[in-house]
Amino acid sequence: MTFSDYRVAVVTGATSGVGRGAIDLFLSKGLAVHAVARDESRLAELAAKGAIPHALDVRDTDALTRELRGIEADIVLNSAGVSRAGNILDASAEDLDDLVEVNLTAVMQILRLLYPGMVERDRGHVLNISSIAGHYNFFGHTAYHATKAAVHQLSRQLRNDALGKRVRVTELSPGRIETEIFSRNLGGTPETDAEAWATYYEGFESLTVDDVVSAIEFAVDAPAHVNIGLIELMPTFQVPGGLTFDRRDAALETTAASTVGSSTAE
């Protein structure tokens, strides 16, 4: 199957990052593109290009159901995602809810609405944006890692659900991409844009949105009998290797023992 076999695409996270880049690709291929995002002003810009806007929060299942019901999607790109700085030791309840609801629950709810139609029509392609955080463990963003690992397993399971049908599923697992995500973690202001660029991108050869969009094009344009299940994209200078073995300080051991002894005496 190639783009010529498809008519309709649905894209979440449509106003920034990979979702925004994919909108241009899909429109250039002649698809009717449903753009899902919260930013109404940016959606208006996409509408001017020919996309069909859906202004909603993907955490709102009722809104998703209302807006997407009846759409015969041939391509679904789940690109909406959030991250948070820190790990499970300092995460707030709101942080955890947002990560699970946006990165995982919304993906499943969207597929609940659109995937059965693909299977029934014997035609379709799901593209899920995960992350190398779903495959490798490294410090920070613990709940983010957990949600992306779930997207990885979900992507594999979807293939089982559509066995015998010409429906394909591709997980795109990128390393660091030049997007707005780090700035949003810092507050999402022009000042944090500059801080994020200086901290995470300046001097690094990171992936670009175009790199990931090119991978999407490659996966969709593969022959009908070929399912490209997983594409891991990483900057050449970024590697996930390494093993940390922490050596506990002797003074800390003494302090801990004293604390335990004091507690026992009480």
GROMACS .gro file of C-alpha atoms in nm, residues 16-266:
model
  251
   16SER     CA    1   0.348   2.131   1.670
   17GLY     CA    2   0.636   1.889   1.632
   18VAL     CA    3   0.595   1.570   1.434
   19GLY     CA    4   0.219   1.607   1.407
   20ARG     CA    5   0.255   1.948   1.244
   21GLY     CA    6   0.517   1.819   1.001
   22ALA     CA    7   0.304   1.519   0.909
   23ILE     CA    8   0.009   1.744   0.826
   24ASP     CA    9   0.210   1.899   0.542
   25LEU     CA   10   0.315   1.554   0.420
   26PHE     CA   11  -0.037   1.416   0.419
   27LEU     CA   12  -0.184   1.723   0.250
   28SER     CA   13   0.085   1.707  -0.018
   29LYS     CA   14  -0.021   1.348  -0.087
   30GLY     CA   15  -0.379   1.460  -0.150
   31LEU     CA   16  -0.532   1.322   0.172
   32ALA     CA   17  -0.818   1.479   0.363
   33VAL     CA   18  -0.652   1.552   0.696
   34HIS     CA   19  -0.831   1.585   1.029
   35ALA     CA   20  -0.611   1.789   1.262
   36VAL     CA   21  -0.666   1.737   1.637
   37ALA     CA   22  -0.514   1.979   1.888
   38ARG     CA   23  -0.601   2.235   2.157
   39ASP     CA   24  -0.452   2.551   2.005
   40GLU     CA   25  -0.734   2.709   1.806
   41SER     CA   26  -0.520   2.981   1.648
   42ARG     CA   27  -0.270   2.730   1.514
   43LEU     CA   28  -0.554   2.506   1.400
   44ALA     CA   29  -0.693   2.801   1.203
   45GLU     CA   30  -0.360   2.823   1.021
   46LEU     CA   31  -0.384   2.454   0.933
   47ALA     CA   32  -0.742   2.502   0.817
   48ALA     CA   33  -0.618   2.770   0.579
   49LYS     CA   34  -0.388   2.506   0.430
   50GLY     CA   35  -0.680   2.268   0.381
   51ALA     CA   36  -0.682   2.060   0.701
   52ILE     CA   37  -1.006   1.992   0.889
   53PRO     CA   38  -0.963   2.130   1.243
   54HIS     CA   39  -1.084   1.966   1.564
   55ALA     CA   40  -1.016   2.187   1.865
   56LEU     CA   41  -1.021   1.960   2.168
   57ASP     CA   42  -0.818   1.818   2.453
   58VAL     CA   43  -0.738   1.453   2.384
   59ARG     CA   44  -0.800   1.380   2.753
   60ASP     CA   45  -1.170   1.457   2.690
   61THR     CA   46  -1.307   1.121   2.577
   62ASP     CA   47  -1.655   1.261   2.514
   63ALA     CA   48  -1.513   1.527   2.283
   64LEU     CA   49  -1.302   1.271   2.100
   65THR     CA   50  -1.605   1.048   2.052
   66ARG     CA   51  -1.816   1.337   1.928
   67GLU     CA   52  -1.555   1.471   1.685
   68LEU     CA   53  -1.412   1.147   1.545
   69ARG     CA   54  -1.722   0.927   1.524
   70GLY     CA   55  -1.803   0.851   1.162
   71ILE     CA   56  -1.461   0.941   1.020
   72GLU     CA   57  -1.334   0.664   0.794
   73ALA     CA   58  -0.967   0.706   0.872
   74ASP     CA   59  -0.710   0.531   0.656
   75ILE     CA   60  -0.413   0.673   0.850
   76VAL     CA   61  -0.408   0.755   1.220
   77LEU     CA   62  -0.102   0.934   1.356
   78ASN     CA   63  -0.095   0.946   1.737
   79SER     CA   64   0.154   1.225   1.793
   80ALA     CA   65   0.007   1.412   2.091
   81GLY     CA   66   0.223   1.369   2.398
   82VAL     CA   67   0.341   1.535   2.716
   83SER     CA   68   0.645   1.501   2.935
   84ARG     CA   69   0.744   1.621   3.280
   85ALA     CA   70   1.079   1.689   3.440
   86GLY     CA   71   1.175   1.476   3.740
   87ASN     CA   72   1.092   1.124   3.846
   88ILE     CA   73   0.841   0.933   4.056
   89LEU     CA   74   0.997   1.067   4.379
   90ASP     CA   75   0.888   1.424   4.307
   91ALA     CA   76   0.597   1.378   4.065
   92SER     CA   77   0.263   1.534   4.151
   93ALA     CA   78  -0.069   1.357   4.116
   94GLU     CA   79  -0.154   1.594   3.831
   95ASP     CA   80   0.173   1.510   3.652
   96LEU     CA   81   0.099   1.139   3.661
   97ASP     CA   82  -0.261   1.182   3.550
   98ASP     CA   83  -0.160   1.403   3.256
   99LEU     CA   84   0.110   1.164   3.139
  100VAL     CA   85  -0.114   0.860   3.148
  101GLU     CA   86  -0.420   1.035   3.004
  102VAL     CA   87  -0.242   1.204   2.713
  103ASN     CA   88   0.033   0.956   2.629
  104LEU     CA   89  -0.163   0.635   2.670
  105THR     CA   90  -0.535   0.661   2.744
  106ALA     CA   91  -0.602   0.905   2.461
  107VAL     CA   92  -0.416   0.684   2.216
  108MET     CA   93  -0.630   0.385   2.311
  109GLN     CA   94  -0.953   0.585   2.303
  110ILE     CA   95  -0.873   0.720   1.955
  111LEU     CA   96  -0.796   0.370   1.832
  112ARG     CA   97  -1.114   0.239   1.994
  113LEU     CA   98  -1.302   0.484   1.773
  114LEU     CA   99  -1.109   0.448   1.447
  115TYR     CA  100  -0.932   0.113   1.438
  116PRO     CA  101  -1.243  -0.108   1.399
  117GLY     CA  102  -1.331   0.078   1.078
  118MET     CA  103  -0.987   0.007   0.938
  119VAL     CA  104  -1.027  -0.361   1.012
  120GLU     CA  105  -1.377  -0.368   0.863
  121ARG     CA  106  -1.262  -0.192   0.544
  122ASP     CA  107  -0.949  -0.410   0.524
  123ARG     CA  108  -0.736  -0.099   0.482
  124GLY     CA  109  -0.539   0.131   0.711
  125HIS     CA  110  -0.218   0.232   0.881
  126VAL     CA  111  -0.166   0.332   1.245
  127LEU     CA  112   0.143   0.537   1.327
  128ASN     CA  113   0.225   0.571   1.697
  129ILE     CA  114   0.495   0.807   1.819
  130SER     CA  115   0.666   0.650   2.118
  131SER     CA  116   1.020   0.725   2.235
  132ILE     CA  117   1.350   0.557   2.309
  133ALA     CA  118   1.236   0.617   2.669
  134GLY     CA  119   0.996   0.328   2.614
  135HIS     CA  120   1.281   0.091   2.532
  136TYR     CA  121   1.573   0.204   2.746
  137ASN     CA  122   1.604   0.322   3.104
  138PHE     CA  123   1.788   0.643   3.181
  139PHE     CA  124   1.755   0.898   3.457
  140GLY     CA  125   1.450   1.118   3.503
  141HIS     CA  126   1.102   1.122   3.349
  142THR     CA  127   1.010   0.789   3.509
  143ALA     CA  128   0.636   0.804   3.438
  144TYR     CA  129   0.707   0.920   3.082
  145HIS     CA  130   0.918   0.606   3.031
  146ALA     CA  131   0.630   0.395   3.162
  147THR     CA  132   0.371   0.547   2.928
  148LYS     CA  133   0.593   0.515   2.623
  149ALA     CA  134   0.672   0.154   2.707
  150ALA     CA  135   0.297   0.094   2.713
  151VAL     CA  136   0.262   0.253   2.368
  152HIS     CA  137   0.532   0.016   2.244
  153GLN     CA  138   0.340  -0.289   2.366
  154LEU     CA  139   0.008  -0.148   2.245
  155SER     CA  140   0.153  -0.104   1.896
  156ARG     CA  141   0.256  -0.469   1.887
  157GLN     CA  142  -0.079  -0.588   2.021
  158LEU     CA  143  -0.273  -0.396   1.757
  159ARG     CA  144  -0.118  -0.621   1.493
  160ASN     CA  145  -0.272  -0.921   1.668
  161ASP     CA  146  -0.611  -0.751   1.678
  162ALA     CA  147  -0.608  -0.703   1.300
  163LEU     CA  148  -0.458  -1.036   1.201
  164GLY     CA  149  -0.562  -1.133   0.848
  165LYS     CA  150  -0.651  -0.779   0.749
  166ARG     CA  151  -0.448  -0.539   0.538
  167VAL     CA  152  -0.402  -0.304   0.831
  168ARG     CA  153  -0.051  -0.198   0.928
  169VAL     CA  154   0.093  -0.057   1.249
  170THR     CA  155   0.419   0.133   1.281
  171GLU     CA  156   0.577   0.253   1.603
  172LEU     CA  157   0.822   0.540   1.557
  173SER     CA  158   1.064   0.557   1.848
  174PRO     CA  159   1.281   0.869   1.829
  175GLY     CA  160   1.562   0.999   2.043
  176ARG     CA  161   1.599   1.373   2.097
  177ILE     CA  162   1.408   1.580   1.842
  178GLU     CA  163   1.411   1.956   1.803
  179THR     CA  164   1.054   2.027   1.919
  180GLU     CA  165   0.880   2.240   2.182
  181ILE     CA  166   0.862   1.966   2.445
  182PHE     CA  167   1.157   2.078   2.660
  183SER     CA  168   1.037   2.438   2.660
  184ARG     CA  169   0.690   2.326   2.768
  185ASN     CA  170   0.849   2.136   3.057
  186LEU     CA  171   1.016   2.459   3.165
  187GLY     CA  172   0.702   2.671   3.139
  188GLY     CA  173   0.631   2.726   2.769
  189THR     CA  174   0.731   3.093   2.738
  190PRO     CA  175   0.965   3.276   2.497
  191GLU     CA  176   1.220   3.279   2.779
  192THR     CA  177   1.198   2.904   2.828
  193ASP     CA  178   1.223   2.857   2.450
  194ALA     CA  179   1.565   3.021   2.466
  195GLU     CA  180   1.664   2.829   2.779
  196ALA     CA  181   1.557   2.496   2.632
  197TRP     CA  182   1.743   2.564   2.309
  198ALA     CA  183   2.062   2.656   2.494
  199THR     CA  184   2.037   2.354   2.728
  200TYR     CA  185   1.916   2.075   2.502
  201TYR     CA  186   1.988   2.170   2.141
  202GLU     CA  187   2.269   2.422   2.108
  203GLY     CA  188   2.578   2.234   1.991
  204PHE     CA  189   2.395   1.902   1.957
  205GLU     CA  190   2.310   1.734   1.628
  206SER     CA  191   1.955   1.638   1.727
  207LEU     CA  192   1.690   1.486   1.507
  208THR     CA  193   1.462   1.726   1.326
  209VAL     CA  194   1.090   1.696   1.267
  210ASP     CA  195   1.166   1.640   0.899
  211ASP     CA  196   1.374   1.334   0.989
  212VAL     CA  197   1.077   1.170   1.162
  213VAL     CA  198   0.831   1.276   0.893
  214SER     CA  199   1.058   1.115   0.633
  215ALA     CA  200   1.040   0.791   0.833
  216ILE     CA  201   0.661   0.817   0.835
  217GLU     CA  202   0.660   0.858   0.458
  218PHE     CA  203   0.889   0.557   0.421
  219ALA     CA  204   0.666   0.336   0.636
  220VAL     CA  205   0.343   0.432   0.463
  221ASP     CA  206   0.493   0.400   0.114
  222ALA     CA  207   0.613   0.046   0.177
  223PRO     CA  208   0.447  -0.223  -0.040
  224ALA     CA  209   0.113  -0.355   0.083
  225HIS     CA  210   0.264  -0.686   0.198
  226VAL     CA  211   0.523  -0.510   0.415
  227ASN     CA  212   0.453  -0.389   0.770
  228ILE     CA  213   0.734  -0.185   0.918
  229GLY     CA  214   0.662  -0.244   1.284
  230LEU     CA  215   0.926  -0.038   1.462
  231ILE     CA  216   1.153   0.244   1.348
  232GLU     CA  217   1.406   0.363   1.604
  233LEU     CA  218   1.560   0.695   1.508
  234MET     CA  219   1.843   0.844   1.707
  235PRO     CA  220   2.098   1.117   1.651
  236THR     CA  221   2.429   0.962   1.553
  237PHE     CA  222   2.593   1.113   1.862
  238GLN     CA  223   2.322   0.995   2.103
  239VAL     CA  224   2.346   0.643   2.246
  240PRO     CA  225   2.142   0.468   2.518
  241GLY     CA  226   2.428   0.256   2.653
  242GLY     CA  227   2.589   0.274   2.994
  243LEU     CA  228   2.556   0.118   3.337
  244THR     CA  229   2.560   0.303   3.667
  245PHE     CA  230   2.675   0.135   3.987
  246ASP     CA  231   2.640   0.377   4.275
  247ARG     CA  232   2.885   0.350   4.563
  248ARG     CA  233   2.723   0.437   4.894
  249ASP     CA  234   2.915   0.682   5.109
  250ALA     CA  235   3.046   0.534   5.438
  251ALA     CA  236   2.939   0.842   5.633
  252LEU     CA  237   2.587   0.800   5.499
  253GLU     CA  238   2.585   0.437   5.616
  254THR     CA  239   2.684   0.551   5.968
  255THR     CA  240   2.413   0.817   5.972
  256ALA     CA  241   2.151   0.567   5.855
  257ALA     CA  242   2.253   0.314   6.120
  258SER     CA  243   2.234   0.579   6.392
  259THR     CA  244   1.885   0.678   6.277
  260VAL     CA  245   1.763   0.319   6.284
  261GLY     CA  246   1.909   0.264   6.631
  262SER     CA  247   1.742   0.579   6.762
  263SER     CA  248   1.406   0.478   6.619
  264THR     CA  249   1.435   0.130   6.771
  265ALA     CA  250   1.516   0.270   7.114
  266GLU     CA  251   1.209   0.486   7.105
   0.00000   0.00000   0.00000
